Each structure stands twice: as structure tokens, then as C-alpha cells.
Amino acid sequence: MFQPGDLVVYGAAGVCRVEELTQLAGDGGVKRDCYLLKPLRQDGVIYTPVDNQKVPIRPVLSAEEAEDLIDRIPTIQAAEDARDPARRYQSALRSGDCQDLVGVMKSIGSKRRQAEARKRPLAMADERCLRQAERNLFGELSAALDIPFEEVASYIDRRTAAQNF
């Protein structure tokens, strides 16, 4: 069970701080233990049952896990599903799995390069998925490494570029 002050990843909402543990009346007036979550990168609060089975909730990566993920980025494959790429992207966004988010970003990045080569814009749905994947991945890496969100992309670039020498 998470405690107030803990940072967690809550599905597609991304990194949230556990503000408090509370009880809310559910179906039939039965009280359920719930977390009150405050997303770090968006307004509002989220109430979710402690035993929620529908939306994954997990601790934020440790700094060591974040560094390991960044080191593996060059080897992570793009998320591909020729039959239904949108479903694959949404599944990755809902899971909050960092490796899946990298795969989505690589896949949409490839689509963007292909569209630019044909002098076409990237589909708006792909743009939205890319922004959300970046927001969630960079948000978690920012929290794990204790660096500003705005500096995560350049940190990744510097770290992965250093591996090539």
C-alpha cells in the first residue's frame, strides 16, 4: 500500500503524488479505502480505490531503473501493430510501461519522418499519442532522476549519444 507523499504512476494520468488515504462510500454505501492522487503535470485530483484492478498503479522508477531504461533506449524496438496501431498505442499509454512508451515514441517518430518525406503532416491522432507518451515518460524520468521535466529530452540525448563513443 502506498503512503501519503509517495510518487506513483497511475495509468495514462502519469506521475501522481499520493496526497492521502481516505474512505469513500461505494455501491450500497459500503466504504472503500481510496487514494487521493494529485497528478504532477495536470490540474485536478483523482480518487481511486486502493484495490483498483482496472487502472494500473505502481511506484515511480528508481533513479537506477531510470538510468538503465535510458541506456536501453537505442535497443528498444518501435511499437508496431500493422492491423491496428492506434489500439497498440492506446494500450501502451494506459499501461504506463516506460519501455512501451519508448516504443510508441519510436513508432510515431518513424511515421513522422515518412510523412515529412512525402511533404505531408503527421495525423493528429498520432500527434496526440506522441505528446501523451512524451509527457508520461518524461514526467516519470523527471521524478525518478530529480531533474526538471523540460531537461529530460536533452538528458536522454546526451546520455544515449555518449554510448556511441
XYZ file of N, CA and C in Angstrom:
495
model
N 0.845 -1.179 0.000
C 0.000 0.000 0.000
C 0.889 1.240 0.000
N 0.500 2.229 -0.788
C 1.255 3.465 -0.872
C 0.880 4.384 0.286
N 1.799 5.273 0.614
C 1.608 6.199 1.728
C 1.570 7.632 1.200
N 0.946 8.547 1.953
C 0.958 9.953 1.541
C 2.391 10.437 1.306
N 2.565 11.147 0.200
C 3.880 11.640 -0.197
C 4.550 10.772 -1.241
N 4.135 9.502 -1.379
C 4.728 8.614 -2.381
C 4.388 9.097 -3.786
N 5.338 8.918 -4.698
C 5.084 9.187 -6.112
C 4.743 7.873 -6.785
N 3.663 7.877 -7.561
C 3.198 6.686 -8.257
C 2.882 7.035 -9.703
N 2.832 6.016 -10.536
C 2.358 6.174 -11.912
C 0.967 5.563 -11.938
N -0.007 6.371 -12.338
C -1.397 5.933 -12.372
C -1.891 5.942 -13.816
N -1.821 4.793 -14.483
C -2.306 4.653 -15.851
C -1.854 5.780 -16.753
N -2.753 6.266 -17.588
C -2.436 7.323 -18.546
C -2.311 8.692 -17.891
N -2.696 8.821 -16.610
C -2.558 10.113 -15.925
C -1.101 10.434 -15.644
N -0.249 9.422 -15.643
C 1.173 9.642 -15.415
C 1.523 9.719 -13.942
N 2.546 10.497 -13.632
C 3.059 10.568 -12.261
C 2.120 11.391 -11.382
N 1.793 10.808 -10.244
C 0.925 11.451 -9.260
C 1.559 11.313 -7.877
N 1.243 12.255 -7.018
C 1.648 12.169 -5.611
C 0.431 11.670 -4.826
N 0.666 10.684 -3.961
C -0.397 10.230 -3.068
C -0.568 11.314 -2.009
N -1.710 11.971 -2.022
C -1.979 13.043 -1.077
C -2.491 12.488 0.252
N -3.382 11.513 0.151
C -3.909 10.929 1.388
C -4.589 9.602 1.094
N -4.770 8.834 2.155
C -5.590 7.628 2.125
C -6.904 8.023 2.777
N -8.006 7.655 2.151
C -9.313 8.052 2.667
C -10.291 6.923 2.432
N -11.487 7.097 2.905
C -12.548 6.132 2.642
C -13.696 6.868 1.968
N -14.219 6.245 0.924
C -15.372 6.800 0.214
C -16.464 5.749 0.170
N -17.701 6.213 0.201
C -18.832 5.299 0.108
C -18.980 4.830 -1.329
N -19.027 3.541 -1.502
C -19.189 2.951 -2.825
C -20.615 2.465 -3.011
N -20.775 1.452 -3.854
C -22.090 0.867 -4.111
C -22.707 0.363 -2.812
N -23.953 0.692 -2.599
C -24.664 0.237 -1.411
C -24.184 0.869 -0.120
N -23.448 1.975 -0.218
C -22.980 2.655 0.976
C -21.781 2.012 1.646
N -21.225 0.966 1.039
C -20.053 0.296 1.602
C -18.832 1.191 1.415
N -18.124 1.421 2.502
C -16.931 2.277 2.422
C -15.759 1.487 1.870
N -15.006 2.169 0.990
C -13.817 1.552 0.382
C -12.614 2.432 0.656
N -11.467 1.790 0.899
C -10.227 2.532 1.047
C -9.826 3.070 -0.316
N -9.482 4.361 -0.362
C -9.120 5.008 -1.623
C -7.877 5.866 -1.441
N -7.170 6.056 -2.557
C -6.075 7.011 -2.611
C -6.624 8.312 -3.187
N -6.159 9.412 -2.668
C -6.376 10.708 -3.290
C -5.055 11.044 -3.962
N -5.068 11.077 -5.293
C -3.857 11.310 -6.080
C -3.891 12.701 -6.686
N -2.749 13.352 -6.703
C -2.595 14.668 -7.339
C -1.609 14.523 -8.484
N -2.085 14.559 -9.742
C -1.155 14.478 -10.878
C -0.147 15.627 -10.829
N 1.105 15.337 -11.133
C 2.138 16.363 -11.082
C 2.095 17.292 -12.285
N 1.612 16.817 -13.433
C 1.682 17.608 -14.654
C 0.312 18.038 -15.177
N -0.713 17.939 -14.357
C -2.027 18.412 -14.778
C -2.835 18.818 -13.550
N -3.905 19.552 -13.784
C -4.749 20.021 -12.692
C -5.695 18.920 -12.238
N -6.252 19.118 -11.053
C -7.271 18.216 -10.543
C -6.707 17.179 -9.596
N -7.602 16.323 -9.143
C -7.241 15.214 -8.269
C -7.948 13.963 -8.771
N -7.449 12.825 -8.340
C -8.015 11.537 -8.727
C -8.270 10.747 -7.458
N -9.468 10.232 -7.319
C -9.770 9.284 -6.255
C -9.806 7.912 -6.899
N -9.068 6.967 -6.341
C -9.083 5.608 -6.879
C -9.035 4.612 -5.735
N -9.805 3.535 -5.852
C -9.769 2.526 -4.800
C -8.360 1.923 -4.664
N -7.990 1.627 -3.452
C -6.689 1.015 -3.189
C -6.567 -0.307 -3.950
N -7.676 -1.031 -4.078
C -7.667 -2.340 -4.739
C -8.136 -2.261 -6.196
N -7.956 -1.109 -6.843
C -8.382 -0.901 -8.236
C -7.709 -1.933 -9.141
N -8.499 -2.690 -9.865
C -7.980 -3.698 -10.791
C -8.012 -3.225 -12.246
N -8.661 -2.098 -12.519
C -8.837 -1.633 -13.895
C -7.701 -0.743 -14.378
N -7.200 0.106 -13.512
C -6.148 1.049 -13.906
C -4.888 0.709 -13.118
N -3.798 0.427 -13.837
C -2.570 0.068 -13.111
C -2.006 1.244 -12.314
N -1.509 0.940 -11.133
C -0.835 1.927 -10.302
C 0.430 1.259 -9.773
N 1.538 1.971 -9.903
C 2.815 1.405 -9.484
C 3.729 2.520 -9.008
N 4.784 2.156 -8.270
C 5.729 3.200 -7.845
C 6.493 3.757 -9.043
N 6.937 4.992 -8.930
C 7.790 5.602 -9.950
C 9.104 4.830 -9.979
N 9.712 4.751 -11.155
C 11.016 4.097 -11.278
C 12.015 4.688 -10.289
N 12.948 3.859 -9.852
C 14.057 4.385 -9.062
C 15.019 5.086 -10.018
N 15.941 5.864 -9.485
C 16.928 6.541 -10.328
C 17.736 5.523 -11.116
N 18.094 4.407 -10.477
C 18.871 3.362 -11.159
C 18.066 2.735 -12.298
N 16.791 2.466 -12.065
C 15.938 1.901 -13.116
C 15.768 2.892 -14.266
N 15.655 4.170 -13.945
C 15.512 5.199 -14.976
C 16.768 5.274 -15.836
N 17.933 5.265 -15.207
C 19.201 5.297 -15.956
C 19.328 4.056 -16.840
N 18.955 2.897 -16.315
C 19.015 1.659 -17.097
C 18.088 1.748 -18.310
N 16.885 2.266 -18.119
C 15.955 2.425 -19.232
C 16.548 3.338 -20.298
N 17.099 4.467 -19.888
C 17.692 5.404 -20.836
C 18.829 4.736 -21.607
N 19.641 3.951 -20.923
C 20.739 3.243 -21.603
C 20.221 2.243 -22.628
N 19.024 1.689 -22.396
C 18.448 0.699 -23.314
C 17.634 1.313 -24.449
N 17.374 2.606 -24.416
C 16.527 3.231 -25.437
C 16.990 2.922 -26.861
N 18.282 2.978 -27.171
C 18.679 2.676 -28.556
C 18.305 1.266 -29.026
N 18.126 0.340 -28.106
C 17.823 -1.047 -28.492
C 16.336 -1.384 -28.416
N 15.521 -0.491 -27.892
C 14.084 -0.756 -27.773
C 13.449 -0.613 -29.152
N 12.644 -1.595 -29.496
C 12.001 -1.631 -30.807
C 10.759 -0.740 -30.831
N 10.457 -0.208 -32.018
C 9.248 0.585 -32.214
C 8.026 -0.299 -31.987
N 6.983 0.289 -31.453
C 5.725 -0.435 -31.224
C 5.001 -0.553 -32.554
N 4.906 -1.737 -33.051
C 4.253 -1.937 -34.346
C 3.119 -2.936 -34.234
N 2.019 -2.604 -34.834
C 0.880 -3.497 -34.997
C 0.222 -3.050 -36.289
N 0.587 -3.686 -37.381
C 0.118 -3.259 -38.695
C -1.406 -3.274 -38.795
N -2.071 -4.145 -38.032
C -3.531 -4.227 -38.116
C -4.205 -3.053 -37.432
N -3.698 -2.645 -36.272
C -4.375 -1.594 -35.513
C -3.368 -0.839 -34.643
N -2.556 0.035 -35.263
C -1.553 0.748 -34.477
C -2.159 1.638 -33.395
N -3.316 2.232 -33.647
C -3.934 3.112 -32.645
C -4.255 2.331 -31.378
N -4.736 1.117 -31.518
C -5.041 0.288 -30.344
C -3.756 -0.030 -29.585
N -2.694 -0.315 -30.302
C -1.407 -0.621 -29.663
C -0.896 0.597 -28.896
N -1.013 1.757 -29.497
C -0.571 2.982 -28.832
C -1.386 3.233 -27.562
N -2.704 3.120 -27.666
C -3.566 3.369 -26.508
C -3.294 2.366 -25.390
N -3.049 1.132 -25.756
C -2.720 0.115 -24.756
C -1.436 0.483 -24.017
N -0.436 0.940 -24.746
C 0.831 1.346 -24.127
C 0.634 2.556 -23.226
N -0.175 3.506 -23.656
C -0.428 4.702 -22.852
C -1.170 4.349 -21.565
N -2.144 3.450 -21.651
C -2.888 3.045 -20.457
C -2.020 2.257 -19.486
N -1.121 1.444 -20.011
C -0.286 0.606 -19.134
C 0.717 1.444 -18.353
N 1.193 2.532 -18.980
C 2.202 3.357 -18.321
C 3.580 2.732 -18.306
N 3.753 1.607 -18.988
C 5.050 0.941 -19.027
C 6.035 1.780 -19.839
N 7.153 2.128 -19.226
C 8.114 3.038 -19.863
C 8.679 2.480 -21.165
N 8.991 1.206 -21.190
C 9.539 0.617 -22.409
C 8.501 0.686 -23.530
N 7.242 0.436 -23.209
C 6.178 0.545 -24.210
C 6.041 1.983 -24.705
N 6.183 2.948 -23.797
C 6.086 4.357 -24.199
C 7.218 4.728 -25.156
N 8.421 4.224 -24.897
C 9.544 4.464 -25.814
C 9.220 3.865 -27.176
N 8.659 2.652 -27.188
C 8.287 2.008 -28.449
C 7.272 2.816 -29.232
N 6.286 3.384 -28.538
C 5.285 4.236 -29.190
C 5.962 5.470 -29.775
N 6.843 6.090 -29.002
C 7.528 7.297 -29.481
C 8.383 6.983 -30.704
N 9.050 5.844 -30.698
C 9.866 5.482 -31.863
C 8.994 5.208 -33.084
N 7.881 4.521 -32.877
C 6.987 4.198 -33.984
C 6.401 5.460 -34.607
N 5.917 6.366 -33.783
C 5.320 7.596 -34.301
C 6.404 8.504 -34.885
N 7.596 8.485 -34.300
C 8.713 9.241 -34.878
C 9.026 8.768 -36.290
N 8.976 7.454 -36.501
C 9.195 6.893 -37.838
C 8.086 7.342 -38.796
N 6.840 7.312 -38.328
C 5.721 7.786 -39.152
C 5.903 9.255 -39.520
N 6.388 10.046 -38.548
C 6.592 11.476 -38.797
C 7.628 11.674 -39.903
N 8.734 10.946 -39.827
C 9.773 11.077 -40.862
C 9.243 10.672 -42.232
N 8.433 9.615 -42.294
C 7.847 9.191 -43.561
C 6.891 10.260 -44.100
N 6.087 10.837 -43.214
C 5.148 11.880 -43.636
C 5.903 13.107 -44.133
N 6.963 13.495 -43.430
C 7.751 14.655 -43.850
C 8.413 14.409 -45.199
N 8.867 13.173 -45.450
C 9.480 12.845 -46.738
C 8.466 12.993 -47.871
N 7.187 12.755 -47.580
C 6.127 12.903 -48.582
C 5.500 14.291 -48.527
N 6.101 15.158 -47.692
C 5.606 16.526 -47.514
C 4.152 16.544 -47.038
N 3.866 15.649 -46.099
C 2.540 15.530 -45.508
C 2.645 15.743 -44.004
N 1.581 16.216 -43.384
C 1.598 16.340 -41.921
C 1.330 14.974 -41.277
N 1.798 14.826 -40.071
C 1.505 13.633 -39.289
C 0.048 13.702 -38.850
N -0.633 12.570 -38.826
C -2.036 12.540 -38.402
C -2.175 13.110 -36.989
N -3.243 13.849 -36.756
C -3.468 14.475 -35.447
C -3.538 13.434 -34.332
N -4.140 12.284 -34.601
C -4.230 11.233 -33.573
C -2.829 10.774 -33.174
N -1.942 10.646 -34.157
C -0.559 10.257 -33.855
C 0.152 11.353 -33.067
N -0.096 12.614 -33.420
C 0.497 13.737 -32.682
C 0.066 13.699 -31.214
N -1.228 13.466 -30.979
C -1.736 13.416 -29.602
C -1.107 12.261 -28.824
N -1.016 11.092 -29.456
C -0.403 9.929 -28.785
C 1.059 10.202 -28.466
N 1.755 10.816 -29.402
C 3.169 11.127 -29.186
C 3.336 12.097 -28.025
N 2.526 13.144 -27.992
C 2.617 14.116 -26.894
C 2.320 13.461 -25.546
N 1.318 12.588 -25.513
C 0.980 11.939 -24.243
C 2.081 10.966 -23.822
N 2.631 10.215 -24.773
C 3.719 9.290 -24.446
C 4.924 10.065 -23.911
N 5.264 11.174 -24.561
C 6.380 12.005 -24.090
C 6.093 12.578 -22.711
N 4.886 13.081 -22.523
C 4.510 13.679 -21.240
C 4.633 12.643 -20.109
N 4.140 11.432 -20.350
C 4.175 10.405 -19.309
C 5.583 9.873 -19.073
N 6.318 9.584 -20.157
C 7.677 9.061 -19.996
C 8.589 10.113 -19.376
N 8.581 11.314 -19.932
C 9.460 12.365 -19.410
C 9.062 12.763 -17.992
N 7.772 12.712 -17.689
C 7.319 13.007 -16.335
C 7.873 12.007 -15.333
N 7.836 10.741 -15.703
C 8.363 9.725 -14.783
C 9.877 9.830 -14.655
N 10.573 10.032 -15.776
C 12.030 10.158 -15.700
C 12.426 11.409 -14.921
N 11.667 12.476 -15.070
C 11.926 13.702 -14.318
C 11.816 13.440 -12.819
N 10.761 12.745 -12.411
C 10.560 12.442 -10.990
C 11.628 11.476 -10.483
N 11.956 10.463 -11.277
C 12.922 9.447 -10.843
C 14.324 10.023 -10.712
N 14.693 10.896 -11.649
C 16.060 11.427 -11.678
C 16.173 12.786 -10.995
N 15.052 13.320 -10.559
C 15.009 14.623 -9.889
C 15.640 15.716 -10.760
N 15.196 15.742 -12.027
C 15.620 16.798 -12.947
C 14.361 17.463 -13.505
N 14.458 18.722 -13.919
C 13.263 19.389 -14.462
C 12.728 18.669 -15.707
N 11.414 18.630 -15.814
C 10.741 17.988 -16.941
C 11.301 18.481 -18.263
N 11.514 19.780 -18.383
C 11.962 20.394 -19.628
C 13.363 19.940 -20.042
N 14.136 19.384 -19.121
C 15.505 18.964 -19.420
C 15.650 17.474 -19.702
N 14.558 16.718 -19.597
C 14.640 15.266 -19.757
C 15.062 14.878 -21.167
N 14.477 15.487 -22.196
C 14.806 15.114 -23.579
C 16.282 15.336 -23.868
N 16.837 16.464 -23.461
C 18.257 16.714 -23.723
C 19.132 15.787 -22.873
N 18.690 15.440 -21.673
C 19.432 14.494 -20.840
C 19.507 13.135 -21.539
N 18.382 12.686 -22.076
C 18.354 11.409 -22.802
C 19.283 11.486 -24.009
N 19.198 12.578 -24.772
C 20.053 12.733 -25.961
C 21.532 12.665 -25.592
N 21.926 13.391 -24.538
C 23.329 13.383 -24.119
C 23.762 11.983 -23.669
N 22.924 11.338 -22.902
C 23.291 10.025 -22.353
C 23.376 8.955 -23.447
N 22.426 8.944 -24.376
C 22.460 7.934 -25.439
C 23.555 8.246 -26.452
N 23.865 9.538 -26.673
C 24.953 9.903 -27.587
C 26.292 9.467 -27.019
N 26.452 9.530 -25.710
C 27.716 9.146 -25.073
C 27.985 7.651 -25.231
N 26.942 6.853 -25.440
C 27.133 5.410 -25.616
C 27.762 5.068 -26.963
N 27.665 5.975 -27.905
C 28.175 5.699 -29.247
C 29.669 5.920 -29.393
N 30.362 6.343 -28.329
C 31.778 6.610 -28.419
C 32.585 5.557 -27.707
